[in-house]
Amino acid sequence: MQLLDGVLVSAHIKEQIKQEVKEWQAGGGKQPHLAAVLVGNNPASEAYVGSKVKHCEELGFGSTLVRFDATITEAQLIKEVERLNNDDNVDGILVQLPLPGHISGDSVINAINPDKDVDGFHPISQGRMLLGQPSFLPATPYGIMLMLEYYKISTAGMHCVVIGRSNIVGTPMTILMSRNSDPGNATVTMCHSKTKNLKDFTLNADIIIAAIGRPKYVTADMVKPGAIIIDVGINRIDDATKKSGSRLVGDVDFDNVAPLCSYITPVPKGVGLMTICGLMKNTLLAAKLRTGKK
Ligand code: GUN
C-alpha cells in the first residue's frame, strides 16, 4: 500500500504556484487576489476560510476576507458579491458553503462573475467542464486529479465508483474521471445514499472516490484488494483520548482498508490539502485571463 500524501504533493504544487506568481509579476502581471466570503461563524467554515487566506499569504497572493453576520439577507449578500465582481483588484471570489438556511446558495453562486468563479461552482463553469471546454474546475475534484497526476496513476479503462453526488465533489468527479484524458478515462459509476447494495458496486471498483460525508462509511469488506482509495470525507467524531475530545476521520475506515489497497489518501493530510491547490491554481489562472495574458 502506498499513501497518497497530501502534504508532499501540495508542497510540490504550492512551490510551482509560488514560482509562477513570481515570474508573472516579474513580467508586469498583477498580484493575484482572492476574495473569500464567510457568512456566520460555522467553526468548520471558519477553519477552511482561514486556511485559504493563510495560503494566499504563503504563495504571494493578495486576499480579502469579507465576513457577514448569519442574519444577512440573500439580497444583501448578492449585492456584496456584485461589489466584488466590480472590484478590479479582485481576481477570484469564493463564497464559503454551506450558507444559512434562509439564503439560496444557488442564487448567490449564480451572482458571481464566471470570470472570477475560482471555486468552479457557477453553472457556466460546470457547463464548460461538462463539455470538456477550458474552465475553472471545482477545487476538490481538481485537487484529486492533480494528486493522481503527481503519482502518475493512469486510471484509463479502470472502473471508478464515486460515492456521493454533491454539486461540489461527487458530480464533477464523475465527469472528470470519465473524460477522454489522463488522468481520467475510467468507466464511472455514481453511487449515493439511495444506492441499493452499494457493496456490489464497490467490490467491482478499481478506484473508489468516497465523498458521502459519513464517517468510516467504506469498510474493508466493500473494497477489492489492490483498489485505489480516494477519501474526500472530513468528519469530526468524538474521541475521549484527544485533548479536544474529538478527531477528524474520513469516509473510509482507514485502519482496516489501508492494508488491502494499492493507494490510499489519509484524512487529514490527504485530499483536503489538494483542494487548496486547486483553488490557488484557479485564482492565478483567473488573474492571468482577466488581464489578457495566459
Ligand atoms: N464547502 C465545502 N467545500 C467547499 C469548497 O470547496 N468551496 C466552498 N466555497 N465552500 C465549500
Short mmCIF file of C-alpha atoms in Angstrom, two decimals, residues 27-258:
data_model
loop_
_atom_site.label_atom_id
_atom_site.label_comp_id
_atom_site.label_asym_id
_atom_site.label_seq_id
_atom_site.Cartn_x
_atom_site.Cartn_y
_atom_site.Cartn_z
CA GLY A 27 6.81 40.25 -16.24
CA GLY A 28 4.47 43.04 -15.13
CA GLY A 29 1.49 40.86 -14.20
CA LYS A 30 -0.79 41.90 -11.35
CA GLN A 31 -0.70 40.17 -7.99
CA PRO A 32 -3.49 37.55 -7.95
CA HIS A 33 -6.14 38.48 -5.40
CA LEU A 34 -8.71 36.17 -3.81
CA ALA A 35 -11.80 37.44 -2.01
CA ALA A 36 -13.29 34.94 0.43
CA VAL A 37 -16.82 35.48 1.68
CA LEU A 38 -17.78 33.95 5.01
CA VAL A 39 -21.32 34.16 6.39
CA GLY A 40 -21.92 33.33 10.07
CA ASN A 41 -19.47 31.51 12.30
CA ASN A 42 -19.67 27.82 11.49
CA PRO A 43 -16.38 26.55 13.03
CA ALA A 44 -15.52 24.25 10.09
CA SER A 45 -16.14 27.06 7.57
CA GLU A 46 -14.05 29.45 9.70
CA ALA A 47 -11.19 26.95 9.63
CA TYR A 48 -11.43 26.37 5.86
CA VAL A 49 -11.57 30.05 5.02
CA GLY A 50 -8.77 30.84 7.47
CA SER A 51 -6.60 28.27 5.76
CA LYS A 52 -7.39 29.65 2.29
CA VAL A 53 -6.44 33.18 3.37
CA LYS A 54 -3.26 31.91 5.03
CA HIS A 55 -2.28 30.13 1.83
CA CYS A 56 -2.75 33.34 -0.14
CA GLU A 57 -0.13 34.95 2.05
CA GLU A 58 2.21 31.98 1.73
CA LEU A 59 2.01 31.92 -2.07
CA GLY A 60 2.29 35.66 -2.65
CA PHE A 61 -1.37 36.31 -3.45
CA GLY A 62 -3.40 39.18 -2.07
CA SER A 63 -6.56 38.28 -0.19
CA THR A 64 -9.62 39.86 1.34
CA LEU A 65 -11.79 38.11 3.89
CA VAL A 66 -15.30 39.51 3.80
CA ARG A 67 -17.36 38.46 6.82
CA PHE A 68 -21.06 38.81 7.37
CA ASP A 69 -23.37 38.02 10.22
CA ALA A 70 -25.61 34.98 9.68
CA THR A 71 -28.58 37.37 9.60
CA ILE A 72 -27.55 38.98 6.29
CA THR A 73 -30.33 38.69 3.70
CA GLU A 74 -29.89 36.95 0.38
CA ALA A 75 -30.36 40.25 -1.48
CA GLN A 76 -27.68 41.96 0.63
CA LEU A 77 -25.26 39.10 0.10
CA ILE A 78 -25.82 39.16 -3.66
CA LYS A 79 -25.13 42.92 -3.61
CA GLU A 80 -21.83 42.23 -1.83
CA VAL A 81 -20.92 39.61 -4.43
CA GLU A 82 -21.68 42.12 -7.16
CA ARG A 83 -19.44 44.65 -5.42
CA LEU A 84 -16.60 42.10 -5.59
CA ASN A 85 -17.46 41.38 -9.24
CA ASN A 86 -16.92 45.07 -9.95
CA ASP A 87 -13.74 45.40 -7.88
CA ASP A 88 -10.96 45.31 -10.45
CA ASN A 89 -8.37 44.27 -7.88
CA VAL A 90 -10.28 41.03 -7.13
CA ASP A 91 -9.47 38.13 -9.46
CA GLY A 92 -11.23 35.31 -7.67
CA ILE A 93 -14.32 35.14 -5.46
CA LEU A 94 -15.31 32.26 -3.25
CA VAL A 95 -18.39 32.10 -1.08
CA GLN A 96 -17.84 29.50 1.60
CA LEU A 97 -20.63 26.92 1.74
CA PRO A 98 -22.89 26.00 3.41
CA LEU A 99 -24.83 29.27 3.74
CA PRO A 100 -27.53 29.82 6.37
CA GLY A 101 -30.87 28.17 5.52
CA HIS A 102 -32.63 31.40 4.51
CA ILE A 103 -30.11 32.06 1.70
CA SER A 104 -30.18 30.17 -1.58
CA GLY A 105 -26.64 29.01 -2.32
CA ASP A 106 -27.57 28.68 -6.00
CA SER A 107 -28.71 32.31 -6.23
CA VAL A 108 -25.53 33.58 -4.60
CA ILE A 109 -23.24 31.42 -6.75
CA ASN A 110 -25.14 32.44 -9.88
CA ALA A 111 -24.35 36.07 -8.98
CA ILE A 112 -20.58 35.51 -9.14
CA ASN A 113 -18.95 36.72 -12.34
CA PRO A 114 -17.94 33.44 -14.08
CA ASP A 115 -14.55 35.04 -14.88
CA LYS A 116 -13.91 35.17 -11.11
CA ASP A 117 -15.53 31.84 -10.23
CA VAL A 118 -12.39 30.20 -8.82
CA ASP A 119 -14.43 27.60 -6.92
CA GLY A 120 -15.80 26.39 -10.27
CA PHE A 121 -19.34 26.26 -8.88
CA HIS A 122 -21.08 28.62 -11.32
CA PRO A 123 -23.35 26.95 -13.92
CA ILE A 124 -21.13 28.38 -16.69
CA SER A 125 -18.01 26.80 -15.17
CA GLN A 126 -19.79 23.49 -14.60
CA GLY A 127 -21.27 23.56 -18.13
CA ARG A 128 -17.86 24.20 -19.66
CA MET A 129 -16.38 21.39 -17.61
CA LEU A 130 -19.17 19.03 -18.71
CA LEU A 131 -18.43 19.85 -22.34
CA GLY A 132 -14.68 19.47 -21.90
CA GLN A 133 -14.05 23.16 -22.55
CA PRO A 134 -11.41 25.11 -20.62
CA SER A 135 -12.96 26.16 -17.30
CA PHE A 136 -12.33 26.62 -13.62
CA LEU A 137 -12.63 23.11 -12.22
CA PRO A 138 -14.22 22.72 -8.78
CA ALA A 139 -11.34 22.85 -6.32
CA THR A 140 -11.63 19.43 -4.68
CA PRO A 141 -12.10 17.35 -7.85
CA TYR A 142 -9.32 19.42 -9.45
CA GLY A 143 -7.07 18.69 -6.48
CA ILE A 144 -7.78 14.96 -6.75
CA MET A 145 -6.84 15.00 -10.45
CA LEU A 146 -3.59 16.80 -9.53
CA MET A 147 -2.88 14.12 -6.93
CA LEU A 148 -3.42 11.28 -9.45
CA GLU A 149 -1.26 13.13 -11.95
CA TYR A 150 1.57 13.58 -9.44
CA TYR A 151 1.69 9.86 -8.66
CA LYS A 152 1.33 9.04 -12.38
CA ILE A 153 -1.73 6.92 -11.67
CA SER A 154 -3.35 6.34 -15.01
CA THR A 155 -6.94 5.27 -14.50
CA ALA A 156 -7.68 4.61 -18.20
CA GLY A 157 -10.01 1.64 -18.52
CA MET A 158 -10.46 1.26 -14.77
CA HIS A 159 -13.83 1.03 -13.12
CA CYS A 160 -14.23 4.05 -10.87
CA VAL A 161 -17.00 4.18 -8.29
CA VAL A 162 -17.81 7.64 -6.95
CA ILE A 163 -19.87 7.60 -3.74
CA GLY A 164 -21.72 10.89 -3.36
CA ARG A 165 -23.48 13.18 -5.81
CA SER A 166 -22.94 16.69 -4.49
CA ASN A 167 -22.52 19.52 -6.97
CA ILE A 168 -19.13 20.36 -5.50
CA VAL A 169 -17.48 16.93 -5.37
CA GLY A 170 -19.36 13.78 -6.43
CA THR A 171 -21.00 15.00 -9.63
CA PRO A 172 -17.98 16.86 -11.09
CA MET A 173 -15.75 13.94 -10.07
CA THR A 174 -17.77 11.56 -12.25
CA ILE A 175 -17.31 13.93 -15.20
CA LEU A 176 -13.56 14.41 -14.75
CA MET A 177 -12.93 10.69 -14.25
CA SER A 178 -14.81 9.73 -17.41
CA ARG A 179 -13.28 12.28 -19.81
CA ASN A 180 -11.04 11.19 -22.66
CA SER A 181 -7.99 12.45 -20.77
CA ASP A 182 -5.26 11.41 -18.43
CA PRO A 183 -5.82 11.00 -15.53
CA GLY A 184 -9.44 10.06 -16.05
CA ASN A 185 -10.68 7.93 -18.92
CA ALA A 186 -12.25 5.48 -16.49
CA THR A 187 -15.63 3.76 -16.64
CA VAL A 188 -17.55 5.54 -13.93
CA THR A 189 -20.43 4.50 -11.68
CA MET A 190 -22.01 7.10 -9.44
CA CYS A 191 -23.42 5.74 -6.19
CA HIS A 192 -25.16 7.69 -3.43
CA SER A 193 -27.19 7.45 -0.25
CA LYS A 194 -30.06 5.69 -2.04
CA THR A 195 -27.92 3.13 -3.88
CA LYS A 196 -29.04 -0.40 -3.06
CA ASN A 197 -26.35 -3.00 -2.36
CA LEU A 198 -23.53 -0.46 -2.54
CA LYS A 199 -21.04 -3.24 -1.87
CA ASP A 200 -21.92 -4.91 -5.20
CA PHE A 201 -20.56 -1.81 -6.92
CA THR A 202 -17.59 -1.06 -4.70
CA LEU A 203 -16.30 -4.64 -4.78
CA ASN A 204 -16.02 -4.23 -8.55
CA ALA A 205 -14.21 -0.90 -8.32
CA ASP A 206 -10.57 -0.41 -9.26
CA ILE A 207 -10.81 3.08 -7.78
CA ILE A 208 -13.24 4.33 -5.14
CA ILE A 209 -13.78 8.03 -4.53
CA ALA A 210 -15.68 8.41 -1.27
CA ALA A 211 -17.46 11.74 -0.90
CA ILE A 212 -20.61 10.96 1.06
CA GLY A 213 -19.83 12.78 4.30
CA ARG A 214 -20.32 9.82 6.66
CA PRO A 215 -17.52 8.72 8.98
CA LYS A 216 -15.87 5.38 8.09
CA TYR A 217 -18.67 4.55 5.65
CA VAL A 218 -16.45 2.50 3.33
CA THR A 219 -15.36 -0.60 5.21
CA ALA A 220 -12.83 -3.31 4.35
CA ASP A 221 -15.49 -5.80 3.20
CA MET A 222 -16.51 -3.31 0.48
CA VAL A 223 -13.07 -2.99 -1.09
CA LYS A 224 -11.45 -5.18 -3.76
CA PRO A 225 -7.82 -6.00 -2.91
CA GLY A 226 -5.49 -3.69 -4.82
CA ALA A 227 -8.07 -0.93 -5.30
CA ILE A 228 -7.14 2.77 -5.21
CA ILE A 229 -8.96 4.70 -2.48
CA ILE A 230 -9.55 8.45 -2.54
CA ASP A 231 -11.17 9.71 0.66
CA VAL A 232 -12.82 13.11 0.42
CA GLY A 233 -14.61 12.97 3.79
CA ILE A 234 -13.73 15.28 6.65
CA ASN A 235 -15.88 14.17 9.59
CA ARG A 236 -15.38 15.12 13.22
CA ILE A 237 -16.06 12.30 15.66
CA ASP A 238 -15.85 12.09 19.46
CA ASP A 239 -12.57 10.77 20.83
CA ALA A 240 -12.08 10.89 24.59
CA THR A 241 -8.34 10.17 24.18
CA LYS A 242 -7.83 13.57 22.48
CA LYS A 243 -7.42 16.79 24.40
CA SER A 244 -10.08 18.42 22.21
CA GLY A 245 -12.42 15.47 22.77
CA SER A 246 -12.71 14.82 19.05
CA ARG A 247 -10.74 13.98 15.91
CA LEU A 248 -11.14 14.03 12.14
CA VAL A 249 -11.86 10.89 10.16
CA GLY A 250 -12.66 10.34 6.52
CA ASP A 251 -15.49 8.49 4.79
CA VAL A 252 -13.24 5.41 4.70
CA ASP A 253 -12.37 3.12 7.61
CA PHE A 254 -8.69 3.83 7.01
CA ASP A 255 -7.13 1.39 9.52
CA ASN A 256 -8.89 -1.64 8.07
CA VAL A 257 -9.00 -0.60 4.41
CA ALA A 258 -5.40 0.62 4.04
#
